[in-house]
Coordinates of C-alpha atoms and ligand atoms in Angstrom, one line a residue:
Chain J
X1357 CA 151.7 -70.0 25.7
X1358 CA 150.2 -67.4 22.8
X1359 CA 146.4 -67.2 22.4
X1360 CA 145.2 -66.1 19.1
X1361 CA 141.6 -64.9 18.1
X1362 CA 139.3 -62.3 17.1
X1363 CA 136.7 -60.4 18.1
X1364 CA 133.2 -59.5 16.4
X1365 CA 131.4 -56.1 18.1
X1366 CA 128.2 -55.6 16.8
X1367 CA 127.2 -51.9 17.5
X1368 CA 124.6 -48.9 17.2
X1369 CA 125.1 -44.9 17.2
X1370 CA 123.5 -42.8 16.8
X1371 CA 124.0 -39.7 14.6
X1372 CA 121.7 -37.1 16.6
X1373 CA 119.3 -34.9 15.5
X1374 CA 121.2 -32.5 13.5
X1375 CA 123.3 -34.6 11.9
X1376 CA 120.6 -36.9 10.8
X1377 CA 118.9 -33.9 9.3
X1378 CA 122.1 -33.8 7.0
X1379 CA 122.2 -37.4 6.1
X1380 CA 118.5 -37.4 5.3
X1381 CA 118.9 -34.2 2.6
X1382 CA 122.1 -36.3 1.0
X1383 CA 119.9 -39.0 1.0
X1384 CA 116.8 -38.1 -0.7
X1385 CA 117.9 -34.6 -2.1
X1386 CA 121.5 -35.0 -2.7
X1387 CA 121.8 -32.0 -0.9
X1388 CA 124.8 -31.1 1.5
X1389 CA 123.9 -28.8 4.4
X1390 CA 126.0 -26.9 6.9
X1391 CA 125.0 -25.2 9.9
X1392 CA 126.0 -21.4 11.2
X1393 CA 126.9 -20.4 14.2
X1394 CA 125.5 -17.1 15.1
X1395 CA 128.5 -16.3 17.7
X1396 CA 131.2 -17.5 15.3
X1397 CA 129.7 -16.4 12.4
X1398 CA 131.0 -19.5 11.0
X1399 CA 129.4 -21.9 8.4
X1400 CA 129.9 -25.5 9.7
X1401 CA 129.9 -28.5 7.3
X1402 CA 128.8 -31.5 8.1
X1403 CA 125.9 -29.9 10.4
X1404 CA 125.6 -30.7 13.8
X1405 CA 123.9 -29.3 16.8
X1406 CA 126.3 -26.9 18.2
X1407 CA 129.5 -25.5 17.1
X1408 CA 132.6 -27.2 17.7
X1409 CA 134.5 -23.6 18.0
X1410 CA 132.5 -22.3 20.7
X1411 CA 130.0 -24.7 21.7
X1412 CA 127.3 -22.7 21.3
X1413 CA 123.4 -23.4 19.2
X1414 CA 123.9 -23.6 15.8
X1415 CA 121.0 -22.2 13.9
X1416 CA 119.1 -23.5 10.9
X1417 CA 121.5 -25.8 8.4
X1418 CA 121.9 -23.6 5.1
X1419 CA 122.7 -25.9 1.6
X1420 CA 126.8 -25.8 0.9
X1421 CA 128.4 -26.7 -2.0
X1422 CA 128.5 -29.3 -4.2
X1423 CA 131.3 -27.4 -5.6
X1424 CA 134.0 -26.5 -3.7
X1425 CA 138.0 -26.2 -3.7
X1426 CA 140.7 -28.5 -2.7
X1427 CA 142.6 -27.9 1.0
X1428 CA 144.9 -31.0 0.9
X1429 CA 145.1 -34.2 -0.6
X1430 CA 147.1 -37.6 0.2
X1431 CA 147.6 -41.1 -1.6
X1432 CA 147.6 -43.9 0.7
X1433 CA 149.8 -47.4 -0.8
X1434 CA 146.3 -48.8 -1.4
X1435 CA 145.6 -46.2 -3.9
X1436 CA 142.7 -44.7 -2.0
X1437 CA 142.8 -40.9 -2.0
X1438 CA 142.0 -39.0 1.4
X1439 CA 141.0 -34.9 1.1
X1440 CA 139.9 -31.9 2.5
X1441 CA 137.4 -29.8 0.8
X1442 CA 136.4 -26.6 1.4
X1443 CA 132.5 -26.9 -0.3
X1444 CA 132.1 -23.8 -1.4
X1445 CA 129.6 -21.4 1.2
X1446 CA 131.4 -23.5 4.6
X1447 CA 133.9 -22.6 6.9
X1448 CA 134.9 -25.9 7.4
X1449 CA 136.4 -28.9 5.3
X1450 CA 134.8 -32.2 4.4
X1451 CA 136.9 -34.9 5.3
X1452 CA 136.1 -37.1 2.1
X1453 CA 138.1 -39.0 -1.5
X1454 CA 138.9 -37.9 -4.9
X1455 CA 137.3 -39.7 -8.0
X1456 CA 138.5 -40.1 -10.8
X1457 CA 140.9 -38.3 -12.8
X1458 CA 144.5 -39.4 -13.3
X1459 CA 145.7 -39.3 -10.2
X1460 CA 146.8 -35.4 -10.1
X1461 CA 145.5 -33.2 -7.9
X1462 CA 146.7 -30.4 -6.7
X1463 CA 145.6 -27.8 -3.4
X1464 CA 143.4 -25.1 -4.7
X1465 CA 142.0 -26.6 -7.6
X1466 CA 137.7 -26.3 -7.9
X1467 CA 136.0 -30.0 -7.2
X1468 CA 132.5 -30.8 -7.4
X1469 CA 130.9 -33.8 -5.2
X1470 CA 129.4 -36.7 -7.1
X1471 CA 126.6 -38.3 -5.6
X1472 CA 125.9 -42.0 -5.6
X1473 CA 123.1 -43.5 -7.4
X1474 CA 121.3 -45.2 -4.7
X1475 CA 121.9 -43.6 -1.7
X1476 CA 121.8 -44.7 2.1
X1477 CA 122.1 -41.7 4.4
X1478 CA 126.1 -42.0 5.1
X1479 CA 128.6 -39.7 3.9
X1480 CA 129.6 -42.1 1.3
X1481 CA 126.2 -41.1 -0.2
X1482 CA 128.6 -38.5 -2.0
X1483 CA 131.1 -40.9 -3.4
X1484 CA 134.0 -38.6 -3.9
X1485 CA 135.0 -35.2 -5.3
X1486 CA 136.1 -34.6 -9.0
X1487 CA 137.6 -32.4 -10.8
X1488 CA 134.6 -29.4 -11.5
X1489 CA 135.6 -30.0 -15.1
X1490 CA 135.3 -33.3 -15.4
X1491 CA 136.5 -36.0 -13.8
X1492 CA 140.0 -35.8 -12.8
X1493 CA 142.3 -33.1 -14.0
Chain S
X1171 CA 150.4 -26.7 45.0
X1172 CA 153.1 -28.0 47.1
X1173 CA 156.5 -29.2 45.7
X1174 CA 156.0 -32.2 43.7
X1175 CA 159.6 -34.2 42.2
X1176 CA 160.1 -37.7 40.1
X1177 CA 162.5 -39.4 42.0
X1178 CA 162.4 -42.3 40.4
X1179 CA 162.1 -44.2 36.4
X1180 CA 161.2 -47.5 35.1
X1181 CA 162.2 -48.8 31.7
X1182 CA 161.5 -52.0 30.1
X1183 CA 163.1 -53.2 26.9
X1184 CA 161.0 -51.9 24.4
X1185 CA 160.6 -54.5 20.9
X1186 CA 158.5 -55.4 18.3
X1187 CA 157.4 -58.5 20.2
X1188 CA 157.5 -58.9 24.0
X1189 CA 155.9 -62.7 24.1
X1190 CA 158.2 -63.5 27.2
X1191 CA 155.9 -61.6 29.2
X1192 CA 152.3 -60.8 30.1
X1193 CA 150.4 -57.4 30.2
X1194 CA 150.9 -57.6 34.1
X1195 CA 154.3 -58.7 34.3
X1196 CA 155.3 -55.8 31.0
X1197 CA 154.0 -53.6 33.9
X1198 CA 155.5 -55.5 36.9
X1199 CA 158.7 -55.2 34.9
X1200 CA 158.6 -51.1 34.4
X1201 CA 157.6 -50.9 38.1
X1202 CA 160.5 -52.8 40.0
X1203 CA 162.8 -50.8 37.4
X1204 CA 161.4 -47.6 38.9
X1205 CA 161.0 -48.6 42.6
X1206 CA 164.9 -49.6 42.3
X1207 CA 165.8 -46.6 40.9
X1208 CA 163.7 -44.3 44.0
X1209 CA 165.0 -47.1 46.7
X1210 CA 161.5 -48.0 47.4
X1211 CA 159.3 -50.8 47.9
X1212 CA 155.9 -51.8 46.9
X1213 CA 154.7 -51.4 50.2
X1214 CA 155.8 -47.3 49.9
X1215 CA 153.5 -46.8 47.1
X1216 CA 149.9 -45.2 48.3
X1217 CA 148.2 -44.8 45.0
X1218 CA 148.5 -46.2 41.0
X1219 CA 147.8 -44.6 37.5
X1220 CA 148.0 -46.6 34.9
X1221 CA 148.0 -45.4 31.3
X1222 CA 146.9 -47.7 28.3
X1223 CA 145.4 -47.2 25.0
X1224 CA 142.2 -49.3 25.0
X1225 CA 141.2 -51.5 22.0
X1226 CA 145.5 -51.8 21.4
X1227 CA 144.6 -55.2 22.9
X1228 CA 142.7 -57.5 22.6
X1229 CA 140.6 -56.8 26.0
X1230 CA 138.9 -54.0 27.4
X1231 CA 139.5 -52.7 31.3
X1232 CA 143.4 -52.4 31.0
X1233 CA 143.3 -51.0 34.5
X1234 CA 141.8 -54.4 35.8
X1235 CA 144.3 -57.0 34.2
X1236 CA 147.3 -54.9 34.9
X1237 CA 146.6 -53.2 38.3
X1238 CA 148.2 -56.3 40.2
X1239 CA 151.0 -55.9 38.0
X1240 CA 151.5 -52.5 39.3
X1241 CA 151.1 -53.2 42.7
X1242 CA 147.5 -51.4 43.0
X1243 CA 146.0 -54.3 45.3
X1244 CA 144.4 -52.8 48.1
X1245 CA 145.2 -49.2 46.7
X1246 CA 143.6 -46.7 44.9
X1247 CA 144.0 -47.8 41.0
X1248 CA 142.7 -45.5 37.7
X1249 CA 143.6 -45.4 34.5
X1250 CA 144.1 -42.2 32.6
X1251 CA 142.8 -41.7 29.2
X1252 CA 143.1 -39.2 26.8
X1253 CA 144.5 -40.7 23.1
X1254 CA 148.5 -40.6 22.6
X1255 CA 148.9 -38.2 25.4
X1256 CA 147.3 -40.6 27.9
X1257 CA 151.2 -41.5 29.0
X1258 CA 151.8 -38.0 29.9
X1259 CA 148.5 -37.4 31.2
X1260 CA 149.1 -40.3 33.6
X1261 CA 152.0 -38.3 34.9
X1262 CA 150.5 -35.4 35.3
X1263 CA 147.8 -36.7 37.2
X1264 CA 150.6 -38.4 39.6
X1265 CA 152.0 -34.8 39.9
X1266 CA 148.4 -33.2 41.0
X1267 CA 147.6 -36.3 43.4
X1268 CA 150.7 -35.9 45.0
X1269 CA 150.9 -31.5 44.9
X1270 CA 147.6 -31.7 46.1
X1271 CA 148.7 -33.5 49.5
X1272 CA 146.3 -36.2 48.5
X1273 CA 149.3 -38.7 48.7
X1274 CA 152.7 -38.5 49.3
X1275 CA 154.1 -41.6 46.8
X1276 CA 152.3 -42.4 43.6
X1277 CA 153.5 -44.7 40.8
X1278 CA 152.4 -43.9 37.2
X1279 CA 153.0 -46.7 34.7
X1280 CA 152.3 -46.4 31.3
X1281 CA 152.1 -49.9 28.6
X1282 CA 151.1 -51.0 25.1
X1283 CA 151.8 -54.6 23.7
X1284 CA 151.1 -53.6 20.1
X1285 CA 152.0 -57.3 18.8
X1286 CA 148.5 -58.5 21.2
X1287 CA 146.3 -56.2 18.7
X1288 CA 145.8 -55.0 15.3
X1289 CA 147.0 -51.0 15.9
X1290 CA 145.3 -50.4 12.2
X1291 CA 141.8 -52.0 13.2
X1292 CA 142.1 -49.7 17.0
X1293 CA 143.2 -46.3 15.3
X1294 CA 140.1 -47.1 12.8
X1295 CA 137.2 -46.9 15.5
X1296 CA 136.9 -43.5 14.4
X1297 CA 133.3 -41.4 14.3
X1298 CA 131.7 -44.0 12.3
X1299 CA 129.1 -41.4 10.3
X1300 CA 132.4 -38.9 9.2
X1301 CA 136.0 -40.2 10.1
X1302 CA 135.5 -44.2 9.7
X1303 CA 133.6 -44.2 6.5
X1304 CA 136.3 -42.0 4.5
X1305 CA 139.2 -42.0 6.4
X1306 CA 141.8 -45.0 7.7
X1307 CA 143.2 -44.3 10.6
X1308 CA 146.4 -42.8 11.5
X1309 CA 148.5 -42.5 8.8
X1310 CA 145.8 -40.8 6.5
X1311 CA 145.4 -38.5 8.7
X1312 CA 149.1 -37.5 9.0
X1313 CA 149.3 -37.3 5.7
X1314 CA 146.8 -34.8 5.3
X1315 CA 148.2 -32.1 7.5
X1316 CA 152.0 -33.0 6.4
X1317 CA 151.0 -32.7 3.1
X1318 CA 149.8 -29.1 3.7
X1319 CA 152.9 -28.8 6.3
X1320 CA 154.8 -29.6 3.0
X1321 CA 153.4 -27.1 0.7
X1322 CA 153.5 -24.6 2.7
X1323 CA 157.3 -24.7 1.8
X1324 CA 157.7 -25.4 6.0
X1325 CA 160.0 -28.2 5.1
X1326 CA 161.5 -30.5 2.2
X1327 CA 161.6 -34.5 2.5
X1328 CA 165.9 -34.4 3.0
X1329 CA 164.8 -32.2 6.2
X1330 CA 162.7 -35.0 7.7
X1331 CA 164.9 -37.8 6.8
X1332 CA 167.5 -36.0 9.1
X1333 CA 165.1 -36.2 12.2
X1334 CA 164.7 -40.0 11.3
X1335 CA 168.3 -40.4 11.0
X1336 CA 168.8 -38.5 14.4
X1337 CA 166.3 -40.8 16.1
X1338 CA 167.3 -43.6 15.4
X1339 CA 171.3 -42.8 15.7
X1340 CA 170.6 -41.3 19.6
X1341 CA 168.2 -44.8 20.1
X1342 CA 171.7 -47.0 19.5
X1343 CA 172.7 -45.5 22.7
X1344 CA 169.6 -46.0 24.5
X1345 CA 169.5 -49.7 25.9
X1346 CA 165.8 -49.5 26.0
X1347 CA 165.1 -48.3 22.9
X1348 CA 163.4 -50.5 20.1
X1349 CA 164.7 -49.3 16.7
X1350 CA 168.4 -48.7 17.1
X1351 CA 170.4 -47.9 13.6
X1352 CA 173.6 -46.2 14.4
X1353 CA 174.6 -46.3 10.5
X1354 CA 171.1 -44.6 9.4
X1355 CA 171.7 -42.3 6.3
X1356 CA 169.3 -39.8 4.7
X1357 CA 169.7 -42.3 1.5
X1358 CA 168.6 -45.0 2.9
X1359 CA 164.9 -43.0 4.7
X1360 CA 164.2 -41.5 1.3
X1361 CA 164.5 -45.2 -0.1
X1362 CA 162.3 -46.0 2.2
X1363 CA 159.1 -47.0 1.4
X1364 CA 156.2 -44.6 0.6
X1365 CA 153.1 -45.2 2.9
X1366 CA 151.3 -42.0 2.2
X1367 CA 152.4 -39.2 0.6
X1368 CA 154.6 -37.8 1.4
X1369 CA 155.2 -40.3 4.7
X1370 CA 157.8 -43.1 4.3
X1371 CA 158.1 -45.9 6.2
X1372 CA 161.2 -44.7 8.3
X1373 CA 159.4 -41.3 8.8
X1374 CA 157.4 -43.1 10.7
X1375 CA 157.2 -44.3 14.5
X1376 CA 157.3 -47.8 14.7
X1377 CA 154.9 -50.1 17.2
X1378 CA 156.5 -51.4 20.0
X1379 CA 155.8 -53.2 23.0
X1380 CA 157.2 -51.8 26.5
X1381 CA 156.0 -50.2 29.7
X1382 CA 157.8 -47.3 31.4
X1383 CA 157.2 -45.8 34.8
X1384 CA 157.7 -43.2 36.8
X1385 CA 157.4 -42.2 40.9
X1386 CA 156.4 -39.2 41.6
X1387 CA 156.7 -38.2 45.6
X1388 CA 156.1 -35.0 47.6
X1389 CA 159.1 -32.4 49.1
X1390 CA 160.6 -34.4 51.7
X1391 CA 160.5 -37.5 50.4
X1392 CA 162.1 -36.6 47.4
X1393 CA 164.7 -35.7 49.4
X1394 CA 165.1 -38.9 51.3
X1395 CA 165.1 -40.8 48.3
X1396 CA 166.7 -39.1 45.5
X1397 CA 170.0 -37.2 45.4
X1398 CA 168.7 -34.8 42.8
X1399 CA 165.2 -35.2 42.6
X1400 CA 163.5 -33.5 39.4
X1401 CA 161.3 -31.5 40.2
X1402 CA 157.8 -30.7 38.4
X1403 CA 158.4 -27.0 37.5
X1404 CA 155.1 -26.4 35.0
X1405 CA 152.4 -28.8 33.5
X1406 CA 149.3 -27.8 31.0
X1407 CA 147.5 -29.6 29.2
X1408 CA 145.3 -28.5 26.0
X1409 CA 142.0 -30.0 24.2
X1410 CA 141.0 -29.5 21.0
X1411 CA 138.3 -30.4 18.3
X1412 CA 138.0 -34.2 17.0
X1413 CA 136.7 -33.4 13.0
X1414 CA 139.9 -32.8 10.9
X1415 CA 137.9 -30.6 8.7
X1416 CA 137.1 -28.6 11.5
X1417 CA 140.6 -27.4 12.2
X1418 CA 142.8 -27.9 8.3
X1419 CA 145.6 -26.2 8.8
X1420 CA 146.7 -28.8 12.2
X1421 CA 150.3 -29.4 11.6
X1422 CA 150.8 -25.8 10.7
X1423 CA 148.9 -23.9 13.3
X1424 CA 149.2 -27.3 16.3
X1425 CA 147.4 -24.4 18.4
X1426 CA 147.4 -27.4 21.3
X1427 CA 150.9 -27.7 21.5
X1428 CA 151.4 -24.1 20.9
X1429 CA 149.1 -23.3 23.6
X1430 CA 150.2 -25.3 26.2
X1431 CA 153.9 -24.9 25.9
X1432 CA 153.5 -21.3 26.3
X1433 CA 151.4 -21.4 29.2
X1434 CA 154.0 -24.2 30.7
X1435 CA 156.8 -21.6 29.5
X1436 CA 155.2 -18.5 31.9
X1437 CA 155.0 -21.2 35.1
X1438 CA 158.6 -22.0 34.4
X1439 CA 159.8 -19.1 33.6
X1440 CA 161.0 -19.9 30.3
X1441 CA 161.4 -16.8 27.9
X1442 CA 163.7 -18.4 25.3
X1443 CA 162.8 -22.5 25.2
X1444 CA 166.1 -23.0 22.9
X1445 CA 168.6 -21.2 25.5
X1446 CA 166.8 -21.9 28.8
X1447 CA 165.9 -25.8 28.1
X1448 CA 168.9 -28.2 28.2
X1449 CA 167.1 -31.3 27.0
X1450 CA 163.5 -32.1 25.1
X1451 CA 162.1 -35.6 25.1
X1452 CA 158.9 -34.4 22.6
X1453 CA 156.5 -36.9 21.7
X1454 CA 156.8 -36.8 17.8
X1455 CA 154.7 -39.3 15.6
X1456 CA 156.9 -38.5 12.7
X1457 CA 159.6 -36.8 11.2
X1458 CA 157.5 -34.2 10.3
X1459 CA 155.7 -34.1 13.1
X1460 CA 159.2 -33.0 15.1
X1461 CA 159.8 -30.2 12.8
X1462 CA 156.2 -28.6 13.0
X1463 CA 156.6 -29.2 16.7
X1464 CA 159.4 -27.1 16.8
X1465 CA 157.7 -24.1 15.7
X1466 CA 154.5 -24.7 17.9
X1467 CA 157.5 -25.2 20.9
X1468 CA 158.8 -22.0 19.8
X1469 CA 162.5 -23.8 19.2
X1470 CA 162.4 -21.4 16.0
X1471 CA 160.1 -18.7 13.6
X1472 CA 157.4 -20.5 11.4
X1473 CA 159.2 -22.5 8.7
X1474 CA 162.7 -22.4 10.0
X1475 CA 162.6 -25.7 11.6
X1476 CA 164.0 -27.6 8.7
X1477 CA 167.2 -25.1 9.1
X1478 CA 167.5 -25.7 12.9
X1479 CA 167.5 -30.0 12.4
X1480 CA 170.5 -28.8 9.4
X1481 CA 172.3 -26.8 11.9
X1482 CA 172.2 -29.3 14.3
X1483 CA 171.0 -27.2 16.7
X1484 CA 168.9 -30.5 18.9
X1485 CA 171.6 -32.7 18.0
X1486 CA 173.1 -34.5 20.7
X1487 CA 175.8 -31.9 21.0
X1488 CA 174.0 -29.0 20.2
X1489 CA 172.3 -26.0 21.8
X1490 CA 168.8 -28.0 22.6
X1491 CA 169.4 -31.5 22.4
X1492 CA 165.9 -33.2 21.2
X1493 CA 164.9 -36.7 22.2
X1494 CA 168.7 -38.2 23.5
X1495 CA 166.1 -41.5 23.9
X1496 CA 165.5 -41.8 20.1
X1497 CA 162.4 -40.6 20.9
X1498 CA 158.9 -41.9 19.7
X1499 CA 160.3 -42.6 16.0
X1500 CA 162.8 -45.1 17.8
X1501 CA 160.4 -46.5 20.5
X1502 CA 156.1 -46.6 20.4
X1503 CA 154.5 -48.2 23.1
X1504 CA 151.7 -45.7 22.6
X1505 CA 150.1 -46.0 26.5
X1506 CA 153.8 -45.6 27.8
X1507 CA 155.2 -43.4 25.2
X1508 CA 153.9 -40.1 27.5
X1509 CA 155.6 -42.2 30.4
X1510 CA 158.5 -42.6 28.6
X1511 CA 159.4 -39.0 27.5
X1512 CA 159.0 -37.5 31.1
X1513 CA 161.1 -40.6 32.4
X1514 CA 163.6 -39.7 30.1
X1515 CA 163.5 -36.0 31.3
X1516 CA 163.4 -37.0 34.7
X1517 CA 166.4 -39.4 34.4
X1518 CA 168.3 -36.4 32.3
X1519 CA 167.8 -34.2 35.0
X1520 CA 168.6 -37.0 37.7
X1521 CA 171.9 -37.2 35.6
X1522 CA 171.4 -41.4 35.5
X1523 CA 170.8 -41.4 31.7
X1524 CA 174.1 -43.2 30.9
X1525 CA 175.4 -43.1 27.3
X1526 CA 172.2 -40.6 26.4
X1527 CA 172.7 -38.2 29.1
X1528 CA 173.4 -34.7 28.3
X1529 CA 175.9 -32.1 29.7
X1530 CA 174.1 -29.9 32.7
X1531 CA 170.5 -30.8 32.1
X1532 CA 168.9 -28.4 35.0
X1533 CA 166.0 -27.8 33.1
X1534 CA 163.7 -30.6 30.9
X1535 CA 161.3 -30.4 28.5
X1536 CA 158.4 -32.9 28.1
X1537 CA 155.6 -33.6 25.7
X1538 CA 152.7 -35.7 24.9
X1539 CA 150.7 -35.9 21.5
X1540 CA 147.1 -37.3 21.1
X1541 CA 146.7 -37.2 17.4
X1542 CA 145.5 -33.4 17.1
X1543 CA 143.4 -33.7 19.8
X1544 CA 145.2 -33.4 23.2
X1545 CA 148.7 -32.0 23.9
X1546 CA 150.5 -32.1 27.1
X1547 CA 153.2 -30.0 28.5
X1548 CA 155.9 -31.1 31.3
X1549 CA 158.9 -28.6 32.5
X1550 CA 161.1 -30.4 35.1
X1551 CA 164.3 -28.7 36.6
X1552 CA 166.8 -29.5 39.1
X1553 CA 165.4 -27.1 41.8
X1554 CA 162.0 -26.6 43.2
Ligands
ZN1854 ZN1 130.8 -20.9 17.3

């Protein structure tokens, strides 16, 4: 005998207090912020509340970006794109999409982050990375 | 730590679909396969790990469904969990229950029945705020680093379809293994379908249902019940950050794997892995995956990987055979996967592993992957 059905999980978490910092300035400011880490002396983007080098404080987030330069890209069969920026002023990548363009894209090449219209306070507030000329390439 | 050996493995056959059999009986199964194999009983068995990947089910508390299964009643019962490598985890916790003279006979069983769950849907319960709202699980996220593995000029796409076509020509020997295709040709992975670039489907691991297991028993009981008992010569295991971003250059630098091996290495005494090792059972996600592994393992310089798979230098016949079993390309059970590679080391060095064994294996090589989170390290050998 084979059961079949599914599951619903409604659920809550929370971001914490650093982190919501960040998702409030993309928010209302369309502003991308990155914490350093004084030990490291690392610039860490997203922000969060300690460094995930070292564990240690992070200090007051610092504004990255919106430009930046491309790390690595992939197509998935659905078409979405998945990258890593580097936003220009970080030490770490943004795990985010490409927009637009024709589909090229190639590592090293300058993006810029396109915000959203109305925004929520989730990363997809930025709704992908384009080409810093334009969209696409 | 005192001398700890496997003396012991358990093997289901590992398929697509398993619907002849519960959870508890996929374990039940494993677990009589590797009490046979140590002439034991049930009743021998003081403690249970079980390793599972949650949410690869349909039902939380794995270790509660399947702990009768295992024989756990009335015994101490965990489960181990730490993302792909929780297989080899589980075995590693076996080896420092029993070194630690906690117990003398422990039995670590490892099981996924992928056809019970949707894999895509588990793999997805990401970081909600970061990972789940950009990303898609698994495959993306391979891409990503193989991508940058790629242009890095590290290796070329006819390089990785000769680790698929190794897999899954070693698997037709393996009567556990899921995927066996004994007439494989590099043609026939590049035709394969694209998934994400540059990942075909055949450069892929597959999802499989199966549970493999493992007992795990102190110095003289080893003895008693196995004629060559492999011993547990060197075990680490390494952690690392969860944000991709944080770490992108992964499949390049694999500092976990990289890490651990050479700490494993020093306990073993292991100076040159490719001369020193007989046989590798390395938990590879995909073809690339097995190359860049090679480098972190220290099997060959940065980059030369691709050369050493064209050489056929972990061939079956040549210096370092890699993954006689067909390895995690051939067979994915994810919980048991970890399981499975250090069964497969163990039975190498036990000299029991039929059609797949190789010649002299006196010294094994083990590992476990947890996306680029976890790796684990396991060195067995044929002395103490
Ligand atoms: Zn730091």
């Amino acid at each position: 005998m084979i059961r079949t059905e599914s599951i619903h999980i409604p659920f809550t978490y929370a971001a914490g207090g650093t982190s919501s910092i960040f998702l409030a300035a993309l928010r209302d400011e369309a502003r991308i912020l990155a914490t350093p880490c004084p030990a490291c002396d690392t610039v860490i983007c997203p922000a969060r509340s300690s460094c995930p080098a070292c564990g240690g404080p992070t200090a007051t987030p610092v504004d990255v970006g919106p430009a930046g330069t491309l790390v690595s890209w992939t197509e998935l069969a659905d078409g979405t794109t998945l990258a890593l920026v580097r936003l220009d002023g970080a030490d770490t990548s943004l795990v985010h999409r490409l927009a637009g363009g024709d589909g090229t894209w190639v590592a090293g090449q300058r993006l810029r982050a396109r915000f959203g219209e109305s925004r929520t306070g989730a990363i997809t507030d930025i709704v992908g990375f384009e080409s810093e000329n334009g969209a696409g390439r | 730590m005192r001398s700890v050996a496997v003396v012991g493995t358990g093997q289901t056959k590992h398929a697509r679909r398993r619907d002849d059999v519960s959870q508890a009986e996929l374990v039940r199964e494993a677990a009589d396969a590797a009490l046979a194999d140590a002439d034991m009983c049930a009743e021998d068995i003081e403690a249970v790990l079980i390793g599972n990947m949650e949410l690869f089910e349909g039902r939380g508390l794995p270790e509660l469904w399947v702990g009768g299964g295992a024989y756990g009643t009335g015994k101490p019962v965990m489960k181990v969990a730490t993302g792909g490598t929780s297989g080899t985890s589980t075995a590693i916790a076996a080896f420092h229950q029993v070194g630690s003279g906690l117990f003398d006979r422990v039995l670590a069983v490892g099981f996924e029945k992928h056809s019970e769950g949707h894999t895509q849907t588990g793999m997805a319960l990401t970081d909600p705020f970061w990972d789940r709202a950009v990303a898609s699980g698994a495959l993306g996220n391979f891409a990503l680093s193989v991508s940058q593995y790629v242009a890095a000029g590290h290796a070329t796409e006819d390089q990785a379809a000769l680790v698929a076509v190794k897999a899954r020509r070693n698997a037709a020997r393996n009567p556990h293994a899921h995927l066996q295709m004994p007439d494989l040709t590099v043609d026939e992975v590049l035709a394969s379908k694209m998934l994400a670039h540059p990942l075909r489907m055949l450069d892929m691991c597959p999802q499989s249902d199966g549970a493999a297991a493992i007992i795990v028993a102190s110095d003289a009981v080893a003895r008693e019940h196995n004629p060559r008992p492999a011993w547990v010569k060197a075990t680490a295991t390494r952690h690392d950050q969860c944000y991709i971003g944080d770490l992108d250059r992964r499949l390049l630098s694999m500092r976990t794997l990289r890490d651990a091996s050479a700490h494993a290495y020093t306990q073993a005494g292991i100076t040159d892995p490719v001369r020193d090792l007989d046989v590798a059972e390395i938990y590879e996600p995909c073809t690339y995956a097995e190359l860049a592994w090679y480098e972190a393992l220290g099997f060959c310089e940065a980059g030369e990987a691709g050369r050493l798979v064209e050489k056929g230098v972990t061939s079956m016949t040549g210096a370092l055979p890699v993954n006689p079993s067909g390895g995690v390309l051939s067979t994915n059970p994810v919980g048991a996967s970890g399981v499975i590679r250090v069964a497969e080391a163990a039975c190498q060095i036990h000299g029991r592993a039929g059609q797949r064994q190789v010649e002299r294996a006196d010294l094994a090589l083990a590992t476990g992957y947890g996306v680029y989170a976890w790796a684990d390290v396991v060195v067995l050998g044929s002395e103490p």
